[in-house]
Amino acid sequence: MQLSYNQATTMENSNLEKDLRYCEQFGYDYIELNIDRKLPEYLETHELKDLKDYFDHYHLKPLALNALKSFNNLSEEDHEQFVEKFKEQLAIAQTLDAKYICLVPLITEDKIHLSEIKKSAVKMLRELSDLAKPSNIKIAVEFIGLPTCTINHLSQMNDILKETDRDNVGMILDVFHFHAMNSSKEALRKTDVKDIFILHMTDAEEYPLGVVRDEDRMWPGEGVIDLEWIVTELNSKGFKGAATVELFRPEYYKMAPDQAIQKAKETTLKVLRDNGVSI
Ligand code: ZN
């Protein structure tokens, strides 16, 4: 595995320039660029070419653009807008030589039948797959462990990817989301490792399933997620992708960004190495 950093971890206490500097300093291999806030902020005073130059000159490389939200069950108008946004991100990913564009499913209080979610998600993923095909950019879908997310557990994600059946479409397996809606160990045992493009590493406070939220994430190894089992299972399956540390904890936003980025690395590496991963 390679070590990667998600910019949400220092969302309130850093910017892209600092994240790049500290990730390089502490020896990360990759960074997931935040396209909602940090990348647009950077581009207010820089060109995309500046970022490409940075990656050309340093060890750190762009793993993914994270994330385009609400890709499924859209109105016709919203569908068109989403496809346009995807094309924009595809161009950015190609310029930067990023490997993945991350997608997040629709989160809604509306009740939608599972069959309608699957039908819409598969159709959209195939459309986006065709758009990405001429490039080397792959599409990584992250199921979200929220009761209101239309794709919120691993077996549902697997079912959608199987039906989509495209080599350039896979998933982000975020251990928090796996835990938060009680995805089963059996589902992970059945998951084709080729479908897991990225592993998101974190931990969680001990709240009831379905209630625990992103803000309750903790440094890997400090919470209640069965990381030992998940990491051992992925390692035995031969997962060779990147492990990205990703937190959204307000308490950690009070830390100096270099300290947070160092702590994120140390806690993630310890969990991975303690469970047999060579990294
Ligand atoms: Zn994640």
PDB file of C-alpha atoms and ligand atoms in Angstrom:
ATOM      1  CA  MET A   1       0.000   0.000   0.000  1.00  0.00           C
ATOM      2  CA  GLN A   2       0.937   3.641  -0.329  1.00  0.00           C
ATOM      3  CA  LEU A   3       0.164   6.377   2.172  1.00  0.00           C
ATOM      4  CA  SER A   4      -2.172   9.176   1.184  1.00  0.00           C
ATOM      5  CA  TYR A   5      -3.672  12.254   2.849  1.00  0.00           C
ATOM      6  CA  ASN A   6      -7.186  13.673   2.561  1.00  0.00           C
ATOM      7  CA  GLN A   7      -7.327  17.441   2.999  1.00  0.00           C
ATOM      8  CA  ALA A   8     -10.515  17.298   5.077  1.00  0.00           C
ATOM      9  CA  THR A   9      -8.296  16.283   8.000  1.00  0.00           C
ATOM     10  CA  THR A  10      -7.026  19.871   8.218  1.00  0.00           C
ATOM     11  CA  MET A  11     -10.045  21.554   6.594  1.00  0.00           C
ATOM     12  CA  GLU A  12     -10.306  24.433   9.076  1.00  0.00           C
ATOM     13  CA  ASN A  13      -6.646  24.910   9.992  1.00  0.00           C
ATOM     14  CA  SER A  14      -4.704  24.743   6.733  1.00  0.00           C
ATOM     15  CA  ASN A  15      -4.769  25.409   2.998  1.00  0.00           C
ATOM     16  CA  LEU A  16      -3.529  23.535  -0.055  1.00  0.00           C
ATOM     17  CA  GLU A  17      -0.055  25.070  -0.029  1.00  0.00           C
ATOM     18  CA  LYS A  18       0.512  24.111   3.607  1.00  0.00           C
ATOM     19  CA  ASP A  19      -1.012  20.653   3.139  1.00  0.00           C
ATOM     20  CA  LEU A  20       1.359  20.031   0.220  1.00  0.00           C
ATOM     21  CA  ARG A  21       4.380  21.231   2.189  1.00  0.00           C
ATOM     22  CA  TYR A  22       3.660  19.117   5.263  1.00  0.00           C
ATOM     23  CA  CYS A  23       2.592  16.009   3.345  1.00  0.00           C
ATOM     24  CA  GLU A  24       5.881  16.155   1.450  1.00  0.00           C
ATOM     25  CA  GLN A  25       7.811  16.826   4.656  1.00  0.00           C
ATOM     26  CA  PHE A  26       6.303  13.834   6.441  1.00  0.00           C
ATOM     27  CA  GLY A  27       6.733  11.488   3.501  1.00  0.00           C
ATOM     28  CA  TYR A  28       3.235  10.877   2.204  1.00  0.00           C
ATOM     29  CA  ASP A  29       3.058   9.365  -1.290  1.00  0.00           C
ATOM     30  CA  TYR A  30      -0.264  10.907  -2.313  1.00  0.00           C
ATOM     31  CA  ILE A  31      -2.792  13.614  -1.522  1.00  0.00           C
ATOM     32  CA  GLU A  32      -6.531  13.685  -2.228  1.00  0.00           C
ATOM     33  CA  LEU A  33      -7.350  17.193  -3.389  1.00  0.00           C
ATOM     34  CA  ASN A  34     -10.460  18.809  -1.938  1.00  0.00           C
ATOM     35  CA  ILE A  35     -12.387  20.205  -4.907  1.00  0.00           C
ATOM     36  CA  ASP A  36     -15.159  21.819  -2.835  1.00  0.00           C
ATOM     37  CA  ARG A  37     -13.005  24.360  -1.098  1.00  0.00           C
ATOM     38  CA  LYS A  38      -9.228  24.017  -0.930  1.00  0.00           C
ATOM     39  CA  LEU A  39      -8.470  23.599  -4.631  1.00  0.00           C
ATOM     40  CA  PRO A  40     -10.789  26.475  -5.688  1.00  0.00           C
ATOM     41  CA  GLU A  41      -9.194  28.682  -2.992  1.00  0.00           C
ATOM     42  CA  TYR A  42      -5.727  27.828  -4.283  1.00  0.00           C
ATOM     43  CA  LEU A  43      -6.789  28.653  -7.839  1.00  0.00           C
ATOM     44  CA  GLU A  44      -7.812  32.170  -6.776  1.00  0.00           C
ATOM     45  CA  THR A  45      -4.125  33.045  -6.614  1.00  0.00           C
ATOM     46  CA  HIS A  46      -2.472  30.292  -8.669  1.00  0.00           C
ATOM     47  CA  GLU A  47      -2.773  28.546 -12.009  1.00  0.00           C
ATOM     48  CA  LEU A  48      -3.440  24.843 -12.300  1.00  0.00           C
ATOM     49  CA  LYS A  49      -0.059  24.676 -14.012  1.00  0.00           C
ATOM     50  CA  ASP A  50       1.602  25.778 -10.742  1.00  0.00           C
ATOM     51  CA  LEU A  51       0.147  22.737  -9.027  1.00  0.00           C
ATOM     52  CA  LYS A  52       1.235  20.459 -11.854  1.00  0.00           C
ATOM     53  CA  ASP A  53       4.761  21.925 -11.568  1.00  0.00           C
ATOM     54  CA  TYR A  54       4.727  21.215  -7.829  1.00  0.00           C
ATOM     55  CA  PHE A  55       3.831  17.561  -8.335  1.00  0.00           C
ATOM     56  CA  ASP A  56       6.448  17.257 -11.100  1.00  0.00           C
ATOM     57  CA  HIS A  57       9.165  18.379  -8.698  1.00  0.00           C
ATOM     58  CA  TYR A  58       8.278  16.520  -5.513  1.00  0.00           C
ATOM     59  CA  HIS A  59       7.655  12.969  -4.326  1.00  0.00           C
ATOM     60  CA  LEU A  60       4.029  13.750  -3.392  1.00  0.00           C
ATOM     61  CA  LYS A  61       1.513  12.996  -6.151  1.00  0.00           C
ATOM     62  CA  PRO A  62      -2.203  13.716  -6.637  1.00  0.00           C
ATOM     63  CA  LEU A  63      -4.242  10.599  -5.949  1.00  0.00           C
ATOM     64  CA  ALA A  64      -7.765  11.876  -6.447  1.00  0.00           C
ATOM     65  CA  LEU A  65     -10.108  14.807  -6.849  1.00  0.00           C
ATOM     66  CA  ASN A  66     -12.495  14.552  -3.913  1.00  0.00           C
ATOM     67  CA  ALA A  67     -15.444  14.712  -4.454  1.00  0.00           C
ATOM     68  CA  LEU A  68     -18.330  15.271  -6.845  1.00  0.00           C
ATOM     69  CA  LYS A  69     -21.493  14.883  -4.815  1.00  0.00           C
ATOM     70  CA  SER A  70     -24.963  13.532  -5.694  1.00  0.00           C
ATOM     71  CA  PHE A  71     -24.361  11.586  -8.895  1.00  0.00           C
ATOM     72  CA  ASN A  72     -27.493   9.429  -8.906  1.00  0.00           C
ATOM     73  CA  ASN A  73     -31.287   9.812  -9.019  1.00  0.00           C
ATOM     74  CA  LEU A  74     -31.087  13.313 -10.459  1.00  0.00           C
ATOM     75  CA  SER A  75     -33.617  15.305 -12.451  1.00  0.00           C
ATOM     76  CA  GLU A  76     -32.810  15.664 -16.138  1.00  0.00           C
ATOM     77  CA  GLU A  77     -31.507  19.184 -15.589  1.00  0.00           C
ATOM     78  CA  ASP A  78     -29.357  18.200 -12.590  1.00  0.00           C
ATOM     79  CA  HIS A  79     -28.082  15.209 -14.547  1.00  0.00           C
ATOM     80  CA  GLU A  80     -26.830  17.475 -17.334  1.00  0.00           C
ATOM     81  CA  GLN A  81     -25.179  19.793 -14.822  1.00  0.00           C
ATOM     82  CA  PHE A  82     -23.475  16.883 -13.101  1.00  0.00           C
ATOM     83  CA  VAL A  83     -22.084  15.562 -16.384  1.00  0.00           C
ATOM     84  CA  GLU A  84     -20.695  19.031 -17.154  1.00  0.00           C
ATOM     85  CA  LYS A  85     -19.043  19.206 -13.719  1.00  0.00           C
ATOM     86  CA  PHE A  86     -17.595  15.755 -14.272  1.00  0.00           C
ATOM     87  CA  LYS A  87     -16.092  16.847 -17.598  1.00  0.00           C
ATOM     88  CA  GLU A  88     -14.476  19.853 -15.876  1.00  0.00           C
ATOM     89  CA  GLN A  89     -12.960  17.624 -13.204  1.00  0.00           C
ATOM     90  CA  LEU A  90     -11.819  15.148 -15.827  1.00  0.00           C
ATOM     91  CA  ALA A  91      -9.864  17.912 -17.549  1.00  0.00           C
ATOM     92  CA  ILE A  92      -8.306  18.967 -14.216  1.00  0.00           C
ATOM     93  CA  ALA A  93      -7.420  15.359 -13.360  1.00  0.00           C
ATOM     94  CA  GLN A  94      -5.752  14.927 -16.741  1.00  0.00           C
ATOM     95  CA  THR A  95      -3.754  18.143 -16.348  1.00  0.00           C
ATOM     96  CA  LEU A  96      -2.559  17.112 -12.885  1.00  0.00           C
ATOM     97  CA  ASP A  97      -2.165  13.426 -13.732  1.00  0.00           C
ATOM     98  CA  ALA A  98      -4.462  12.469 -10.844  1.00  0.00           C
ATOM     99  CA  LYS A  99      -5.582   8.833 -10.819  1.00  0.00           C
ATOM    100  CA  TYR A 100      -9.170   9.093  -9.629  1.00  0.00           C
ATOM    101  CA  ILE A 101     -12.256  11.270  -9.523  1.00  0.00           C
ATOM    102  CA  CYS A 102     -14.299  10.503  -6.401  1.00  0.00           C
ATOM    103  CA  LEU A 103     -18.093  10.441  -6.470  1.00  0.00           C
ATOM    104  CA  VAL A 104     -20.492  10.560  -3.540  1.00  0.00           C
ATOM    105  CA  PRO A 105     -24.084   9.280  -3.880  1.00  0.00           C
ATOM    106  CA  LEU A 106     -27.196  11.383  -3.373  1.00  0.00           C
ATOM    107  CA  ILE A 107     -28.056  12.058   0.266  1.00  0.00           C
ATOM    108  CA  THR A 108     -31.749  12.766   0.754  1.00  0.00           C
ATOM    109  CA  GLU A 109     -34.631  12.471   3.203  1.00  0.00           C
ATOM    110  CA  ASP A 110     -36.762  11.249   0.268  1.00  0.00           C
ATOM    111  CA  LYS A 111     -37.487   7.538   0.225  1.00  0.00           C
ATOM    112  CA  ILE A 112     -36.339   5.958  -3.048  1.00  0.00           C
ATOM    113  CA  HIS A 113     -36.698   2.253  -3.784  1.00  0.00           C
ATOM    114  CA  LEU A 114     -33.423   0.316  -3.931  1.00  0.00           C
ATOM    115  CA  SER A 115     -34.175  -0.798  -7.498  1.00  0.00           C
ATOM    116  CA  GLU A 116     -34.513   2.851  -8.609  1.00  0.00           C
ATOM    117  CA  ILE A 117     -31.253   3.777  -6.901  1.00  0.00           C
ATOM    118  CA  LYS A 118     -29.412   0.906  -8.553  1.00  0.00           C
ATOM    119  CA  LYS A 119     -30.883   1.622 -11.986  1.00  0.00           C
ATOM    120  CA  SER A 120     -29.958   5.300 -11.823  1.00  0.00           C
ATOM    121  CA  ALA A 121     -26.486   4.751 -10.344  1.00  0.00           C
ATOM    122  CA  VAL A 122     -25.524   2.093 -12.904  1.00  0.00           C
ATOM    123  CA  LYS A 123     -26.756   4.218 -15.811  1.00  0.00           C
ATOM    124  CA  MET A 124     -24.823   7.270 -14.627  1.00  0.00           C
ATOM    125  CA  LEU A 125     -21.653   5.329 -13.815  1.00  0.00           C
ATOM    126  CA  ARG A 126     -21.627   3.779 -17.279  1.00  0.00           C
ATOM    127  CA  GLU A 127     -22.105   7.198 -18.867  1.00  0.00           C
ATOM    128  CA  LEU A 128     -19.231   8.662 -16.828  1.00  0.00           C
ATOM    129  CA  SER A 129     -17.136   5.562 -17.500  1.00  0.00           C
ATOM    130  CA  ASP A 130     -17.484   6.177 -21.243  1.00  0.00           C
ATOM    131  CA  LEU A 131     -16.426   9.822 -20.788  1.00  0.00           C
ATOM    132  CA  ALA A 132     -13.359   8.817 -18.758  1.00  0.00           C
ATOM    133  CA  LYS A 133     -12.380   5.910 -20.982  1.00  0.00           C
ATOM    134  CA  PRO A 134     -10.033   7.805 -23.343  1.00  0.00           C
ATOM    135  CA  SER A 135      -8.027   8.933 -20.291  1.00  0.00           C
ATOM    136  CA  ASN A 136      -6.340   6.902 -17.562  1.00  0.00           C
ATOM    137  CA  ILE A 137      -8.608   8.492 -14.953  1.00  0.00           C
ATOM    138  CA  LYS A 138     -10.754   6.102 -12.949  1.00  0.00           C
ATOM    139  CA  ILE A 139     -13.983   6.731 -11.055  1.00  0.00           C
ATOM    140  CA  ALA A 140     -14.063   5.888  -7.342  1.00  0.00           C
ATOM    141  CA  VAL A 141     -17.489   5.831  -5.689  1.00  0.00           C
ATOM    142  CA  GLU A 142     -17.660   6.242  -1.923  1.00  0.00           C
ATOM    143  CA  PHE A 143     -20.696   4.774  -0.191  1.00  0.00           C
ATOM    144  CA  ILE A 144     -21.576   6.899   2.832  1.00  0.00           C
ATOM    145  CA  GLY A 145     -22.592   5.368   6.158  1.00  0.00           C
ATOM    146  CA  LEU A 146     -25.574   7.613   6.743  1.00  0.00           C
ATOM    147  CA  PRO A 147     -29.199   6.422   6.952  1.00  0.00           C
ATOM    148  CA  THR A 148     -30.113   9.113   4.412  1.00  0.00           C
ATOM    149  CA  CYS A 149     -27.459   8.221   1.827  1.00  0.00           C
ATOM    150  CA  THR A 150     -28.900   6.386  -1.160  1.00  0.00           C
ATOM    151  CA  ILE A 151     -25.870   4.025  -1.255  1.00  0.00           C
ATOM    152  CA  ASN A 152     -24.901   3.409   2.345  1.00  0.00           C
ATOM    153  CA  HIS A 153     -23.443  -0.062   2.808  1.00  0.00           C
ATOM    154  CA  LEU A 154     -20.943  -2.360   1.183  1.00  0.00           C
ATOM    155  CA  SER A 155     -23.140  -5.105  -0.246  1.00  0.00           C
ATOM    156  CA  GLN A 156     -25.284  -2.459  -2.008  1.00  0.00           C
ATOM    157  CA  MET A 157     -22.100  -0.875  -3.386  1.00  0.00           C
ATOM    158  CA  ASN A 158     -20.866  -4.264  -4.590  1.00  0.00           C
ATOM    159  CA  ASP A 159     -24.188  -4.960  -6.278  1.00  0.00           C
ATOM    160  CA  ILE A 160     -24.057  -1.643  -8.166  1.00  0.00           C
ATOM    161  CA  LEU A 161     -20.435  -2.103  -9.255  1.00  0.00           C
ATOM    162  CA  LYS A 162     -21.127  -5.650 -10.438  1.00  0.00           C
ATOM    163  CA  GLU A 163     -24.010  -4.425 -12.582  1.00  0.00           C
ATOM    164  CA  THR A 164     -22.001  -1.428 -13.858  1.00  0.00           C
ATOM    165  CA  ASP A 165     -19.234  -3.833 -14.887  1.00  0.00           C
ATOM    166  CA  ARG A 166     -16.576  -1.351 -15.975  1.00  0.00           C
ATOM    167  CA  ASP A 167     -12.852  -1.633 -15.202  1.00  0.00           C
ATOM    168  CA  ASN A 168     -12.542   2.123 -14.694  1.00  0.00           C
ATOM    169  CA  VAL A 169     -15.301   2.275 -12.058  1.00  0.00           C
ATOM    170  CA  GLY A 170     -14.678   1.074  -8.499  1.00  0.00           C
ATOM    171  CA  MET A 171     -15.078   2.193  -4.906  1.00  0.00           C
ATOM    172  CA  ILE A 172     -13.493   3.991  -2.027  1.00  0.00           C
ATOM    173  CA  LEU A 173     -13.811   1.749   1.002  1.00  0.00           C
ATOM    174  CA  ASP A 174     -13.946   4.144   3.945  1.00  0.00           C
ATOM    175  CA  VAL A 175     -13.661   2.199   7.206  1.00  0.00           C
ATOM    176  CA  PHE A 176     -15.869   4.781   8.950  1.00  0.00           C
ATOM    177  CA  HIS A 177     -18.683   4.350   6.440  1.00  0.00           C
ATOM    178  CA  PHE A 178     -18.220   0.567   6.571  1.00  0.00           C
ATOM    179  CA  HIS A 179     -18.669   0.723  10.351  1.00  0.00           C
ATOM    180  CA  ALA A 180     -21.342   3.428  10.561  1.00  0.00           C
ATOM    181  CA  MET A 181     -24.142   1.540   8.792  1.00  0.00           C
ATOM    182  CA  ASN A 182     -23.007  -1.893   9.930  1.00  0.00           C
ATOM    183  CA  SER A 183     -21.646  -3.259   6.634  1.00  0.00           C
ATOM    184  CA  SER A 184     -20.955  -6.940   7.204  1.00  0.00           C
ATOM    185  CA  LYS A 185     -17.665  -8.794   7.313  1.00  0.00           C
ATOM    186  CA  GLU A 186     -19.260 -11.264   4.928  1.00  0.00           C
ATOM    187  CA  ALA A 187     -19.771  -8.441   2.396  1.00  0.00           C
ATOM    188  CA  LEU A 188     -16.083  -7.534   2.595  1.00  0.00           C
ATOM    189  CA  ARG A 189     -15.051 -11.173   2.256  1.00  0.00           C
ATOM    190  CA  LYS A 190     -17.132 -11.325  -0.934  1.00  0.00           C
ATOM    191  CA  THR A 191     -15.795  -8.021  -2.328  1.00  0.00           C
ATOM    192  CA  ASP A 192     -13.549  -8.309  -5.367  1.00  0.00           C
ATOM    193  CA  VAL A 193     -10.341  -6.546  -4.349  1.00  0.00           C
ATOM    194  CA  LYS A 194     -10.058  -5.117  -7.877  1.00  0.00           C
ATOM    195  CA  ASP A 195     -13.166  -3.053  -7.114  1.00  0.00           C
ATOM    196  CA  ILE A 196     -11.498  -1.289  -4.180  1.00  0.00           C
ATOM    197  CA  PHE A 197      -9.511   1.596  -5.615  1.00  0.00           C
ATOM    198  CA  ILE A 198      -8.799   3.494  -2.363  1.00  0.00           C
ATOM    199  CA  LEU A 199      -8.979   2.689   1.358  1.00  0.00           C
ATOM    200  CA  HIS A 200      -9.985   5.548   3.672  1.00  0.00           C
ATOM    201  CA  MET A 201      -8.487   5.164   7.144  1.00  0.00           C
ATOM    202  CA  THR A 202      -9.871   6.622  10.354  1.00  0.00           C
ATOM    203  CA  ASP A 203     -11.576   5.463  13.541  1.00  0.00           C
ATOM    204  CA  ALA A 204     -14.782   6.326  15.422  1.00  0.00           C
ATOM    205  CA  GLU A 205     -16.092   7.150  18.857  1.00  0.00           C
ATOM    206  CA  GLU A 206     -18.397   4.639  20.471  1.00  0.00           C
ATOM    207  CA  TYR A 207     -21.846   5.853  19.375  1.00  0.00           C
ATOM    208  CA  PRO A 208     -24.739   3.731  18.116  1.00  0.00           C
ATOM    209  CA  LEU A 209     -24.612   2.635  14.478  1.00  0.00           C
ATOM    210  CA  GLY A 210     -26.723   4.938  12.318  1.00  0.00           C
ATOM    211  CA  VAL A 211     -26.090   7.783  14.761  1.00  0.00           C
ATOM    212  CA  VAL A 212     -22.296   8.116  14.615  1.00  0.00           C
ATOM    213  CA  ARG A 213     -21.224  10.943  12.263  1.00  0.00           C
ATOM    214  CA  ASP A 214     -18.111  12.209  10.449  1.00  0.00           C
ATOM    215  CA  GLU A 215     -17.339  14.628  13.292  1.00  0.00           C
ATOM    216  CA  ASP A 216     -16.951  11.593  15.586  1.00  0.00           C
ATOM    217  CA  ARG A 217     -13.980  10.295  13.609  1.00  0.00           C
ATOM    218  CA  MET A 218     -10.798   9.737  15.573  1.00  0.00           C
ATOM    219  CA  TRP A 219      -7.165   8.982  14.780  1.00  0.00           C
ATOM    220  CA  PRO A 220      -6.804   5.394  13.528  1.00  0.00           C
ATOM    221  CA  GLY A 221      -6.376   3.019  16.471  1.00  0.00           C
ATOM    222  CA  GLU A 222      -8.051   5.310  19.015  1.00  0.00           C
ATOM    223  CA  GLY A 223     -11.692   4.317  18.471  1.00  0.00           C
ATOM    224  CA  VAL A 224     -13.966   1.297  18.160  1.00  0.00           C
ATOM    225  CA  ILE A 225     -13.803   0.355  14.456  1.00  0.00           C
ATOM    226  CA  ASP A 226     -12.457  -3.168  14.005  1.00  0.00           C
ATOM    227  CA  LEU A 227      -9.483  -1.941  11.993  1.00  0.00           C
ATOM    228  CA  GLU A 228      -7.481  -5.022  12.856  1.00  0.00           C
ATOM    229  CA  TRP A 229      -9.962  -7.264  11.041  1.00  0.00           C
ATOM    230  CA  ILE A 230     -10.545  -4.891   8.087  1.00  0.00           C
ATOM    231  CA  VAL A 231      -6.860  -4.247   7.419  1.00  0.00           C
ATOM    232  CA  THR A 232      -5.927  -7.917   7.834  1.00  0.00           C
ATOM    233  CA  GLU A 233      -8.727  -8.958   5.459  1.00  0.00           C
ATOM    234  CA  LEU A 234      -7.725  -6.401   2.805  1.00  0.00           C
ATOM    235  CA  ASN A 235      -4.079  -7.351   3.130  1.00  0.00           C
ATOM    236  CA  SER A 236      -4.879 -11.038   2.721  1.00  0.00           C
ATOM    237  CA  LYS A 237      -6.953 -10.194  -0.355  1.00  0.00           C
ATOM    238  CA  GLY A 238      -3.872  -8.538  -1.858  1.00  0.00           C
ATOM    239  CA  PHE A 239      -5.103  -4.944  -1.761  1.00  0.00           C
ATOM    240  CA  LYS A 240      -2.298  -2.834  -3.200  1.00  0.00           C
ATOM    241  CA  GLY A 241      -3.975   0.577  -3.480  1.00  0.00           C
ATOM    242  CA  ALA A 242      -3.480   3.716  -1.441  1.00  0.00           C
ATOM    243  CA  ALA A 243      -4.570   4.100   2.173  1.00  0.00           C
ATOM    244  CA  THR A 244      -5.776   7.665   2.713  1.00  0.00           C
ATOM    245  CA  VAL A 245      -6.134   9.062   6.205  1.00  0.00           C
ATOM    246  CA  GLU A 246      -9.325  11.133   6.421  1.00  0.00           C
ATOM    247  CA  LEU A 247     -10.850  12.846   9.430  1.00  0.00           C
ATOM    248  CA  PHE A 248     -13.411  15.593   9.950  1.00  0.00           C
ATOM    249  CA  ARG A 249     -13.019  16.126  13.686  1.00  0.00           C
ATOM    250  CA  PRO A 250     -13.465  19.721  14.915  1.00  0.00           C
ATOM    251  CA  GLU A 251     -11.188  19.069  17.902  1.00  0.00           C
ATOM    252  CA  TYR A 252      -8.303  18.217  15.553  1.00  0.00           C
ATOM    253  CA  TYR A 253      -8.874  21.457  13.623  1.00  0.00           C
ATOM    254  CA  LYS A 254      -7.465  23.242  16.674  1.00  0.00           C
ATOM    255  CA  MET A 255      -4.075  21.592  16.145  1.00  0.00           C
ATOM    256  CA  ALA A 256      -1.231  23.141  14.169  1.00  0.00           C
ATOM    257  CA  PRO A 257      -1.567  21.660  10.664  1.00  0.00           C
ATOM    258  CA  ASP A 258       1.938  20.177  10.610  1.00  0.00           C
ATOM    259  CA  GLN A 259       1.251  18.400  13.905  1.00  0.00           C
ATOM    260  CA  ALA A 260      -2.089  17.063  12.642  1.00  0.00           C
ATOM    261  CA  ILE A 261      -0.564  15.823   9.373  1.00  0.00           C
ATOM    262  CA  GLN A 262       2.285  14.139  11.277  1.00  0.00           C
ATOM    263  CA  LYS A 263      -0.099  12.561  13.798  1.00  0.00           C
ATOM    264  CA  ALA A 264      -2.340  11.334  10.957  1.00  0.00           C
ATOM    265  CA  LYS A 265       0.645   9.618   9.363  1.00  0.00           C
ATOM    266  CA  GLU A 266       1.943   8.037  12.559  1.00  0.00           C
ATOM    267  CA  THR A 267      -1.424   6.649  13.699  1.00  0.00           C
ATOM    268  CA  THR A 268      -2.310   5.311  10.241  1.00  0.00           C
ATOM    269  CA  LEU A 269       1.056   3.653   9.670  1.00  0.00           C
ATOM    270  CA  LYS A 270       0.947   2.030  13.106  1.00  0.00           C
ATOM    271  CA  VAL A 271      -2.438   0.398  12.421  1.00  0.00           C
ATOM    272  CA  LEU A 272      -1.377  -0.769   8.963  1.00  0.00           C
ATOM    273  CA  ARG A 273       1.988  -2.129  10.070  1.00  0.00           C
ATOM    274  CA  ASP A 274       0.626  -3.745  13.250  1.00  0.00           C
ATOM    275  CA  ASN A 275      -1.693  -5.723  10.986  1.00  0.00           C
ATOM    276  CA  GLY A 276       0.872  -6.982   8.550  1.00  0.00           C
ATOM    277  CA  VAL A 277       0.892  -4.328   5.833  1.00  0.00           C
ATOM    278  CA  SER A 278       4.290  -3.473   4.388  1.00  0.00           C
ATOM    279  CA  ILE A 279       4.322   0.254   3.815  1.00  0.00           C
TER     280      ILE A 279
HETATM  281 ZN    ZN B   1     -13.901   8.815   3.028  1.00  0.00          ZN
END
